[in-house]
Short mmCIF file of C-alpha atoms in Angstrom, two decimals:
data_model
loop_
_atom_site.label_atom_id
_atom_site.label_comp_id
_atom_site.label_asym_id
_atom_site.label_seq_id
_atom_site.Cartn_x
_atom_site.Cartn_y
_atom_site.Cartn_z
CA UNK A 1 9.27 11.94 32.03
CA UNK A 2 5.73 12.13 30.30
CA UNK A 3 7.73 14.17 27.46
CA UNK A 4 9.81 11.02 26.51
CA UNK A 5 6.92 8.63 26.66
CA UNK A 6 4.28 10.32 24.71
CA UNK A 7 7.67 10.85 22.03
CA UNK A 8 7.66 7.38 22.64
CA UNK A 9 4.26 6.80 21.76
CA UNK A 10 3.75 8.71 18.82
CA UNK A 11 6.66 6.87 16.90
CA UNK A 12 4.77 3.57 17.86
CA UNK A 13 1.59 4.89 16.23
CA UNK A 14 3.49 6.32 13.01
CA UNK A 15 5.13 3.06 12.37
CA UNK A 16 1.94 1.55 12.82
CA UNK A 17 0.59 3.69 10.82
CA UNK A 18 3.12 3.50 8.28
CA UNK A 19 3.17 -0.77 8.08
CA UNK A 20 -1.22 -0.63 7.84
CA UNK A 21 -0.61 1.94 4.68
CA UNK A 22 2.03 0.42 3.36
CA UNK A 23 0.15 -3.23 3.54
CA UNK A 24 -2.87 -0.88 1.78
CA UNK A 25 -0.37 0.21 -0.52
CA UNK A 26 0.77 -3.87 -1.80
CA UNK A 27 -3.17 -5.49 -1.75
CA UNK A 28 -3.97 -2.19 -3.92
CA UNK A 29 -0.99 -3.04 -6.07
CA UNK A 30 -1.79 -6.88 -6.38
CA UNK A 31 -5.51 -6.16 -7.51
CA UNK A 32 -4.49 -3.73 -10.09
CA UNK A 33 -2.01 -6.62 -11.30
CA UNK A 34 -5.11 -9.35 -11.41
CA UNK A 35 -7.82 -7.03 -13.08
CA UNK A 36 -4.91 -6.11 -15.59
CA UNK A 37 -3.89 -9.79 -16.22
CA UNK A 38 -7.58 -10.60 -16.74
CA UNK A 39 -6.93 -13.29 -13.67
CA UNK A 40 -4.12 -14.58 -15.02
CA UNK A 41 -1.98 -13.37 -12.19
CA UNK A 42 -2.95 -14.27 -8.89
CA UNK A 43 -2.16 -12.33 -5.43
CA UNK A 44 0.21 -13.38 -3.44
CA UNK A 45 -1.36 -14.22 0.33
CA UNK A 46 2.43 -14.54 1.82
CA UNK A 47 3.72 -11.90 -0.35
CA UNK A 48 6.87 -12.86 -2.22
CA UNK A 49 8.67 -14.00 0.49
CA UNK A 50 9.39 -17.71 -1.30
CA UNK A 51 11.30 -15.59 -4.29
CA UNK A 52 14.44 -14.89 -4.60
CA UNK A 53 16.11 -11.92 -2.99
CA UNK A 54 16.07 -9.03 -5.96
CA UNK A 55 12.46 -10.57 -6.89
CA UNK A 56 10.95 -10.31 -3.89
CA UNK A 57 12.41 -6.51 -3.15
CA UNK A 58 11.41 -5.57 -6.81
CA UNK A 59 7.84 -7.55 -6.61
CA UNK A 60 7.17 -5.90 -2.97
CA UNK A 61 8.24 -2.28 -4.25
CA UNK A 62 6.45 -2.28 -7.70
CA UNK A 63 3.31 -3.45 -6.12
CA UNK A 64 3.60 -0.84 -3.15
CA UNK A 65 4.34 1.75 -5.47
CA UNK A 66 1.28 1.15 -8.01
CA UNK A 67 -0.89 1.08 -5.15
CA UNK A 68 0.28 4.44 -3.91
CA UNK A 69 0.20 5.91 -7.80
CA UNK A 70 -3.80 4.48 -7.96
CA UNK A 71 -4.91 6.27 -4.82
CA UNK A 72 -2.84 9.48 -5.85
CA UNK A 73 -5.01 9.79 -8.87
CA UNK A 74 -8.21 7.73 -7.69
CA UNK A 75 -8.54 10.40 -4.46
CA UNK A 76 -8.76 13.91 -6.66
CA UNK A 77 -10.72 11.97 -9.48
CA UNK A 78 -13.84 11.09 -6.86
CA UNK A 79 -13.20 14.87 -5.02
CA UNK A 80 -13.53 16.42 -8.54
CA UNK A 81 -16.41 14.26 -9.89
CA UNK A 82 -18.28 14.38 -5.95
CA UNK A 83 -18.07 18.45 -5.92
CA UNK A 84 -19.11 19.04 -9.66
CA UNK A 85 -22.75 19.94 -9.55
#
């Protein structure tokens, strides 16, 4: 019986997990679109929900997904630059 709830548990915390990076991932993603745009472009508080269907999927993904590619390279980039003495 303990088995089943600490399975239980640890899918709770990894889609917890999972929603908090993925919410990192899409604020990451918006400021990279305003510092790009120079301002022009300003985030989103609700997100895209008020678009249309195929906008708000592609805006939500996009976003997500340029937020993910800056930490991939951002990460290595400080661990090379922090170990070089």
């Amino acid at each position: 019986m303990g088995s089943i709830a600490e399975d239980f548990l640890k899918e709770v915390l990894k889609f917890i997990f999972a929603v908090i990076l993925g919410w990192c991932f899409f604020w990451t993603g918006e400021a990279i679109i305003t510092v790009l745009s120079v301002g022009l472009h300003r985030p989103k508080w609700s997100g895209y929900s008020g678009a249309g269907v195929l906008k708000w999927v592609f805006a939500e993904t996009v976003l997500a997904f340029l937020g993910f590619a800056f930490w991939l390279v951002s990460f290595p980039l400080a661990y090379n630059l922090l170990t070089k003495s």
